[in-house]
C-alpha positions as MATLAB code, in Angstrom:
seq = 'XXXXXXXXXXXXXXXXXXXXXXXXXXXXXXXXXXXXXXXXXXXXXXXXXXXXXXXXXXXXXXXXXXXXXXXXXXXXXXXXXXXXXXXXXXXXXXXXXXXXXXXXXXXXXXXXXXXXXXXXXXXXXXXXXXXXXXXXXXXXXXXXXXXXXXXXXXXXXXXXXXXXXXXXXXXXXXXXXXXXXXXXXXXXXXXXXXXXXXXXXXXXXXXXXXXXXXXXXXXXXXXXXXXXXXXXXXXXXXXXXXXXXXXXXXXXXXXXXXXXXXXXXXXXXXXXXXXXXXXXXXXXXXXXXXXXXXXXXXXXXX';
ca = [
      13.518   -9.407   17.539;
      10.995  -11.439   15.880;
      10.014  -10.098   12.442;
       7.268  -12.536   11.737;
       5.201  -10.351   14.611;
       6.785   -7.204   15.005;
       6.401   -6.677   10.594;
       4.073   -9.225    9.374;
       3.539   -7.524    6.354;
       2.178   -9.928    3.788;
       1.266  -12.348    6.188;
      -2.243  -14.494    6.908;
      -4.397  -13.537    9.244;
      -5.675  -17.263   10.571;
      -7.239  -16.546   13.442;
      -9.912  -15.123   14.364;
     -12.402  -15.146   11.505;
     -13.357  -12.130   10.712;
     -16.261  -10.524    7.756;
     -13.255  -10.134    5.361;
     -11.977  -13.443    5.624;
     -15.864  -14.702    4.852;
     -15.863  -12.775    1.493;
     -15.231  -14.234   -1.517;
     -11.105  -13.762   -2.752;
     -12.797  -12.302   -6.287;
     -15.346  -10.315   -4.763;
     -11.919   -8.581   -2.559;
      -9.459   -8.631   -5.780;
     -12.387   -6.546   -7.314;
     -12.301   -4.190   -4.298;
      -8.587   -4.462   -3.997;
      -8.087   -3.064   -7.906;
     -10.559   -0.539   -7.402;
      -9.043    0.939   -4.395;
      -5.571    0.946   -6.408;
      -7.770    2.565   -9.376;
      -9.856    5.055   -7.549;
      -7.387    7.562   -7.009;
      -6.517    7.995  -10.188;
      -7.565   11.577  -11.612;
      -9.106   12.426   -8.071;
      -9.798   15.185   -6.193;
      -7.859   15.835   -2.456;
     -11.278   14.944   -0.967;
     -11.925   11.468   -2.250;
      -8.229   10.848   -1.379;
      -9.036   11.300    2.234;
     -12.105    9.606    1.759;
     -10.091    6.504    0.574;
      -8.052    6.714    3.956;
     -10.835    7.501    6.111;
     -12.638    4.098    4.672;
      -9.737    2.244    4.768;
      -9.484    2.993    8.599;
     -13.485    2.318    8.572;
     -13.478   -1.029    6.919;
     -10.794   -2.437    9.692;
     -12.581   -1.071   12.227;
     -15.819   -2.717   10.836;
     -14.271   -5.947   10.692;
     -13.341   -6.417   14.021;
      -9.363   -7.282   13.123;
      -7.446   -7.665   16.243;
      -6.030   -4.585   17.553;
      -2.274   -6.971   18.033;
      -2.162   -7.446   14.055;
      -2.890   -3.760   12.640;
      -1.788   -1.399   15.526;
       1.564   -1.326   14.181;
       0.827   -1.392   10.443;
      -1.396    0.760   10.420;
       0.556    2.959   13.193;
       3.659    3.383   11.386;
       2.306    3.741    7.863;
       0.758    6.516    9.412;
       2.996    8.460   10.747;
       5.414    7.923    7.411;
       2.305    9.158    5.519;
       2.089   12.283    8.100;
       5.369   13.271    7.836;
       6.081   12.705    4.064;
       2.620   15.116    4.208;
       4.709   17.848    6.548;
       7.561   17.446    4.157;
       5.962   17.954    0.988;
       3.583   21.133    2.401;
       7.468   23.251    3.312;
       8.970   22.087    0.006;
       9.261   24.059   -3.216;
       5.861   23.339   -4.907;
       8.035   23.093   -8.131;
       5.947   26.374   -9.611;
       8.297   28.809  -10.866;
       5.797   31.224  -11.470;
       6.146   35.347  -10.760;
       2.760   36.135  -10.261;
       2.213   39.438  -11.422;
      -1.194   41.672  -11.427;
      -3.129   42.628  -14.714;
      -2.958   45.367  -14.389;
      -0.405   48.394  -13.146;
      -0.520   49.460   -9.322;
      -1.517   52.805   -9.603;
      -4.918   51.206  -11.334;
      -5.300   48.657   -8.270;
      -5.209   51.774   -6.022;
      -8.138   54.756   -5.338;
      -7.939   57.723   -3.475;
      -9.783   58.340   -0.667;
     -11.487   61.411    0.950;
      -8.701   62.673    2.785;
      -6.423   61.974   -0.480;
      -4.458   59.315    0.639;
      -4.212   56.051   -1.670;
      -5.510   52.995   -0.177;
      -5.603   49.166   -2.028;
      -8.748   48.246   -3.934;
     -10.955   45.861   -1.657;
     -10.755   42.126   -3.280;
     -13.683   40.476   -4.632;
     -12.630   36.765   -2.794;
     -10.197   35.411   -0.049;
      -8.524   33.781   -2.295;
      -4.750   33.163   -1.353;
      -2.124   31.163   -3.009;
       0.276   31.155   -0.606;
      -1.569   29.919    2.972;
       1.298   30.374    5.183;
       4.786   32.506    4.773;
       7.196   32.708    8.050;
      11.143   33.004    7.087;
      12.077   30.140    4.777;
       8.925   28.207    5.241;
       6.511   28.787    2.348;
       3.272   27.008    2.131;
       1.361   27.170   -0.708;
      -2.508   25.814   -2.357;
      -0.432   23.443   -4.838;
       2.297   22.463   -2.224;
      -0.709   21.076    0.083;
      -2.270   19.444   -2.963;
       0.813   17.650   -3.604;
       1.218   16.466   -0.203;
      -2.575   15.501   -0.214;
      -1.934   13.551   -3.329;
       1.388   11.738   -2.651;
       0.704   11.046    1.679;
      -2.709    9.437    1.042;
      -1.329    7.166   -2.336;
       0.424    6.109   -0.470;
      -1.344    4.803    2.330;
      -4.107    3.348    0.083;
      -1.319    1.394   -2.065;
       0.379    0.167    0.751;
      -2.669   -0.545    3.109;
      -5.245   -1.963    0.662;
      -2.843   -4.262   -0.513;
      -1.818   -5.254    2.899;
      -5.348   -5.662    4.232;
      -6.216   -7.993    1.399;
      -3.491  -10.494    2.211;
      -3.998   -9.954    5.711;
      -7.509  -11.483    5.209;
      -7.102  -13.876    2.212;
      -5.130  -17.131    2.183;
      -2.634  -17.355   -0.499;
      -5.076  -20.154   -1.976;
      -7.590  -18.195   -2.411;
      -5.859  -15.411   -3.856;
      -4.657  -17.806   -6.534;
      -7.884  -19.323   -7.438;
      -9.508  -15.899   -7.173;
      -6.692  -14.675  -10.164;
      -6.617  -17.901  -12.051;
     -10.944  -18.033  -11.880;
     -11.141  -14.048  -13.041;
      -8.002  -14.777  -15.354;
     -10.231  -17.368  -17.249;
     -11.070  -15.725  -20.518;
      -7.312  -15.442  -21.154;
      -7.209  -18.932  -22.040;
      -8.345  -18.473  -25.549;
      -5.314  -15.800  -25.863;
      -3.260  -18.856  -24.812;
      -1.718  -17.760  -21.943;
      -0.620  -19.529  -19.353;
      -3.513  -19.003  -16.774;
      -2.715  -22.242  -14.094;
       1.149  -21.180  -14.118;
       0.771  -17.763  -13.393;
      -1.501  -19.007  -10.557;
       0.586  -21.203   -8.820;
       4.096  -18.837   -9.434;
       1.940  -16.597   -7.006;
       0.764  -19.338   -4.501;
       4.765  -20.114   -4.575;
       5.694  -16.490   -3.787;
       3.099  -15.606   -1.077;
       4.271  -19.182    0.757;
       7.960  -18.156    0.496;
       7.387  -14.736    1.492;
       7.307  -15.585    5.518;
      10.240  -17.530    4.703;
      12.311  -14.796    3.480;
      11.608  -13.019    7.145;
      12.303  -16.058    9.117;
      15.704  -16.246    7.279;
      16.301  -12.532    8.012;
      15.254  -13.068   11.693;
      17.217  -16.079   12.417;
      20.947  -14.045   10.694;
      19.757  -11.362   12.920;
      19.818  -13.187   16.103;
      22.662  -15.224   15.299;
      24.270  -11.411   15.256;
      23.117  -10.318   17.772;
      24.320  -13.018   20.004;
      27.777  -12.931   18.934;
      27.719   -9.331   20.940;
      29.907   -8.194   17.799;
      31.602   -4.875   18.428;
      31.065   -2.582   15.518;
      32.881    0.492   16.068;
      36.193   -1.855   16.302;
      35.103   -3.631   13.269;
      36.182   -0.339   10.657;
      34.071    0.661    8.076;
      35.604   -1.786    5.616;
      35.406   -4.890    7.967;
      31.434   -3.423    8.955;
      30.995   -3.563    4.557;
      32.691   -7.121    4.561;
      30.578   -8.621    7.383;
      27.149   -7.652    6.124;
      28.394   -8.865    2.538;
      28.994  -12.139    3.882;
      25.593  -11.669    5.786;
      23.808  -11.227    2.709;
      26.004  -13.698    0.635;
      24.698  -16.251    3.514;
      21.290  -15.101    3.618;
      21.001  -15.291   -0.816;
      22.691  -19.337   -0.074;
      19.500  -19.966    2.359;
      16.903  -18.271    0.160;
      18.095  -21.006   -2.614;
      18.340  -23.744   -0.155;
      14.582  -23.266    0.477;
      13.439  -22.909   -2.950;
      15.193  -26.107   -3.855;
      13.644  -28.270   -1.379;
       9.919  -26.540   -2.319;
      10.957  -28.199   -5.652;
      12.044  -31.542   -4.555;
       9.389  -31.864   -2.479;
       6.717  -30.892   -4.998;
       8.930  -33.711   -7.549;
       8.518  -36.371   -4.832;
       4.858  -36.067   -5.066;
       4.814  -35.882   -8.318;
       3.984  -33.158   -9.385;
       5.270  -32.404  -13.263;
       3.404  -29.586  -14.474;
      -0.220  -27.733  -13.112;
      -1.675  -28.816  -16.280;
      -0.953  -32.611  -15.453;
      -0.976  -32.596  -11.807;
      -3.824  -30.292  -10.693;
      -4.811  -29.322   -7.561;
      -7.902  -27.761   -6.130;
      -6.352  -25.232   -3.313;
      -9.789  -23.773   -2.823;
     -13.681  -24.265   -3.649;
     -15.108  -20.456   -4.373;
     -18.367  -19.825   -3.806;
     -20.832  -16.803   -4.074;
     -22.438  -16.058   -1.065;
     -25.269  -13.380    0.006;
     -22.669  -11.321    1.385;
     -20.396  -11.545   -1.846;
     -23.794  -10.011   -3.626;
     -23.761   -6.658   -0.823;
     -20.046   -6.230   -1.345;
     -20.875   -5.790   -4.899;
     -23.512   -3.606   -4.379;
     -21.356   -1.519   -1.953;
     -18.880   -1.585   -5.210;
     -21.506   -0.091   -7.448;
     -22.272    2.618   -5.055;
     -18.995    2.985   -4.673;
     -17.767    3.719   -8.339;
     -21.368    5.968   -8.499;
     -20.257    8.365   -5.728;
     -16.516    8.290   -7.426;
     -18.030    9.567  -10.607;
     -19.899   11.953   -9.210;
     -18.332   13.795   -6.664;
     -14.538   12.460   -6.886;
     -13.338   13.445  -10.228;
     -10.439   16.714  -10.363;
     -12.098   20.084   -9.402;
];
């Protein structure tokens, strides 16, 4: 089982070079925050939209089909059937509907003298589907709308943006659009670095996972004579293990930034990456403009 392929969540995308990795890291932060804003007070449509260009945009790009099969694969089917579970679930309205008026006033008599119902004025129905105990209702599908495709875009847009942007670049993008915070005194060049620390560490958190799994694995350990206590004991020691690695790692990130003398970003600083504007940062903003038009036009809440 090899983690770093079979979930490389979080992980850099080196080869090949695609459009994405050619855009500037600010110029994607800029989309990445707006796809994380966008669906905020949105109508069901633009929430598919966001999905729908999601899917578009990696398509577009030319990714490998090896790197986002499974991401994308998965997420989608957890998105599909968190959508199937939240269309038969209670829509949370505890509402009687009730007409305006009595029945016998919703009622006419015909020619022959029998009553028959009053024709309605739209096909309007709250409830779309009724069989048994499965109810599904205009507010129930909303939800499910709502909650399926925020969570796609959250999980995806983020995912995409690592996937195509070295962990350098990510931290000079934050640290160049952090800037103006400087005159609030804030530490701009810590935060920056913290980050690059965390997205480098990040693949070594899976490799340690990977490598207690296999060592596991090959010790063909027999569970169901283990006991449910002895099962509880084994993975505490597992993760006792794993937590003594974790710290292993960190320390010798920290001696070996010490050995080269490193004592603080302010003293020792170092250029990770040289951003630059180019004519296809200046379309991607563009794109952005039309993007934030058509979002305030047709994507607000019905």
């Amino acid at each position: 089982m090899d983690l770093l392929r079979s979930l490389p969540i979080g992980l850099y995308l080196e080869q090949p070079i695609t459009g994405l990795h050619r855009l500037d890291a600010r110029v994607k932060l800029i989309w990445l925050m707006s796809f994380l804003v966008a669906p905020l007070l949105a109508n069901p449509w633009w929430r598919l939209v966001l999905v729908g260009l999601l899917i578009l945009i990696t398509l577009l790009a030319r990714i490998p089909l090896r790197v986002w099969k499974r991401q994308m694969g998965w997420l989608l089917m957890f998105c599909g059937l968190l959508f199937l579970l939240s269309c038969i679930m209670p829509d949370g309205l505890a509402v009687n509907h009730q007409p305006r008026l009595p029945e016998q006033e919703l009622t006419f008599f015909s020619a022959s003298g029998s009553t028959e119902p009053l024709p309605q004025p739209t096909s309007y129905r709250y409830v779309l589907f009724s069989q048994g105990p499965l109810e599904i209702t205009r507010y129930s599908v909303d939800l499910a709308i709502r909650t399926s495709t925020l969570l796609f875009t959250l999980v995806y847009s983020t995912n995409l943006y690592l996937l195509t942007t070295a962990s350098e670049e990510i931290a000079m993008a934050l640290e160049s659009l952090m800037e103006p915070l400087r005159k609030l005194k804030l530490p701009v060049t810590e935060i920056a670095l913290t980050l690059t620390l965390s997205l480098r560490f990040f693949p070594l958190v899976l490799e340690e996972i990977q490598n207690l799994i296999r060592s596991v694995r090959t010790r063909a350990i027999n569970w169901k004579k283990l006991g449910l206590r002895r099962t509880i004991q084994v993975w505490l020691t597992l993760a006792e293990r794993l937590l003594q690695n974790l710290l292993l790692r960190a320390e010798q990130i920290a001696s070996a930034m010490q050995v080269r003398g490193f004592t603080s970003p302010d003293q020792h600083r170092v250029e990770w990456h040289q951003l630059r504007f180019k004519p296809w940062d200046g379309v991607a903003l563009i794109c952005l403009m039309v993007f934030w038009g058509v979002r305030w036009v047709w994507g607000g809440e019905i």
